[in-house]
mmCIF file of C-alpha atoms and ligand atoms in Angstrom:
data_model
loop_
_atom_site.group_PDB
_atom_site.id
_atom_site.type_symbol
_atom_site.label_atom_id
_atom_site.label_comp_id
_atom_site.label_asym_id
_atom_site.label_seq_id
_atom_site.Cartn_x
_atom_site.Cartn_y
_atom_site.Cartn_z
ATOM 1 C CA MET A 1 108.055 98.115 124.706
ATOM 2 C CA SER A 2 108.562 99.983 121.438
ATOM 3 C CA ASN A 3 111.545 100.406 119.238
ATOM 4 C CA GLY A 4 111.316 104.198 119.628
ATOM 5 C CA ASP A 5 108.927 104.683 116.839
ATOM 6 C CA GLY A 6 106.000 104.223 119.178
ATOM 7 C CA ASP A 7 105.468 107.943 119.893
ATOM 8 C CA HIS A 8 105.355 108.709 116.197
ATOM 9 C CA GLU A 9 102.813 106.054 115.438
ATOM 10 C CA ARG A 10 100.433 107.692 117.951
ATOM 11 C CA TYR A 11 100.302 110.869 116.040
ATOM 12 C CA ALA A 12 98.757 112.190 112.806
ATOM 13 C CA HIS A 13 101.495 113.828 110.869
ATOM 14 C CA TYR A 14 101.293 116.622 108.398
ATOM 15 C CA VAL A 15 102.291 115.384 104.955
ATOM 16 C CA GLN A 16 101.856 117.296 101.662
ATOM 17 C CA LYS A 17 98.682 115.997 99.992
ATOM 18 C CA ASP A 18 100.178 115.107 96.695
ATOM 19 C CA LYS A 19 102.657 112.964 98.483
ATOM 20 C CA ILE A 20 99.892 111.199 100.282
ATOM 21 C CA MET A 21 98.138 110.453 96.927
ATOM 22 C CA ALA A 22 101.348 108.983 95.371
ATOM 23 C CA SER A 23 101.875 106.939 98.609
ATOM 24 C CA ALA A 24 98.299 105.615 98.456
ATOM 25 C CA LEU A 25 98.825 104.613 94.657
ATOM 26 C CA GLU A 26 102.342 103.108 95.000
ATOM 27 C CA GLY A 27 102.577 102.265 98.623
ATOM 28 C CA THR A 28 105.703 104.290 99.117
ATOM 29 C CA PRO A 29 106.485 105.877 102.431
ATOM 30 C CA VAL A 30 106.003 109.584 102.952
ATOM 31 C CA VAL A 31 108.053 112.218 104.787
ATOM 32 C CA ALA A 32 106.153 114.200 107.398
ATOM 33 C CA LEU A 33 106.991 117.922 108.184
ATOM 34 C CA CYS A 34 108.729 116.726 111.303
ATOM 35 C CA GLY A 35 110.766 114.214 109.432
ATOM 36 C CA LYS A 36 108.945 111.169 110.315
ATOM 37 C CA VAL A 37 108.942 108.642 107.444
ATOM 38 C CA TRP A 38 106.395 106.170 107.236
ATOM 39 C CA VAL A 39 103.650 104.425 104.924
ATOM 40 C CA PRO A 40 100.193 105.983 105.861
ATOM 41 C CA GLY A 41 97.521 103.474 106.152
ATOM 42 C CA ARG A 42 95.569 104.206 109.168
ATOM 43 C CA ASP A 43 93.010 106.774 109.571
ATOM 44 C CA PRO A 44 94.895 109.792 110.662
ATOM 45 C CA LYS A 45 91.799 111.150 112.141
ATOM 46 C CA LYS A 46 91.896 108.898 115.020
ATOM 47 C CA TYR A 47 95.171 110.471 116.263
ATOM 48 C CA PRO A 48 96.051 113.870 117.640
ATOM 49 C CA VAL A 49 98.111 115.911 115.449
ATOM 50 C CA CYS A 50 101.898 115.638 115.852
ATOM 51 C CA PRO A 51 102.964 118.757 117.893
ATOM 52 C CA MET A 52 106.296 119.045 115.978
ATOM 53 C CA CYS A 53 104.264 118.827 112.506
ATOM 54 C CA LYS A 54 101.857 121.423 113.800
ATOM 55 C CA GLU A 55 104.469 123.838 114.899
ATOM 56 C CA ILE A 56 106.400 123.445 111.645
ATOM 57 C CA TYR A 57 103.151 123.862 109.670
ATOM 58 C CA GLU A 58 102.171 126.998 111.492
ATOM 59 C CA SER A 59 105.567 128.426 111.209
ATOM 60 C CA MET A 60 105.195 127.835 107.410
ATOM 61 C CA GLY A 61 102.436 130.548 107.303
ATOM 62 C CA ALA A 62 99.304 128.312 107.567
ATOM 63 C CA GLY A 63 97.793 131.346 109.525
ATOM 64 C CA GLY A 64 97.865 133.476 106.511
ATOM 65 C CA ASP A 65 99.461 136.742 106.755
ATOM 66 C CA LYS A 66 99.351 136.621 110.556
ATOM 67 C CA GLY A 67 102.643 137.245 112.064
ATOM 68 C CA LYS A 68 104.167 138.302 108.825
ATOM 69 C CA GLY A 69 107.422 140.122 109.653
ATOM 70 C CA GLY A 70 107.410 139.039 113.210
ATOM 71 C CA GLY A 71 109.656 136.129 112.920
ATOM 72 C CA LYS A 72 108.087 132.773 113.820
ATOM 73 C CA GLY A 73 105.966 132.242 116.782
ATOM 74 C CA ASP A 74 107.305 135.104 118.986
ATOM 75 C CA GLY A 75 104.053 136.973 119.024
ATOM 76 C CA LYS A 76 102.580 134.913 121.969
ATOM 77 C CA LYS A 77 103.519 132.051 124.126
HETATM 78 ZN ZN1 ZN B 1 105.148 114.696 112.842
#
């Protein structure tokens, strides 16, 4: 049994790179796009990308100009 954080720990979350760097240096927690707060330490490549982070990341315009003016994510389902 976990304390409710278990699901989050199984994902790799998106975090701003400079935040990761600062965290690595100072050991401070970082805030992921989805709101998850934790201290990165494990290799994120071992985990699937957090679906919530991914959605937020893509809605922020990670796909370049694609979808510009079309709102967020209503182009395809
Ligand atoms: Zn996340």
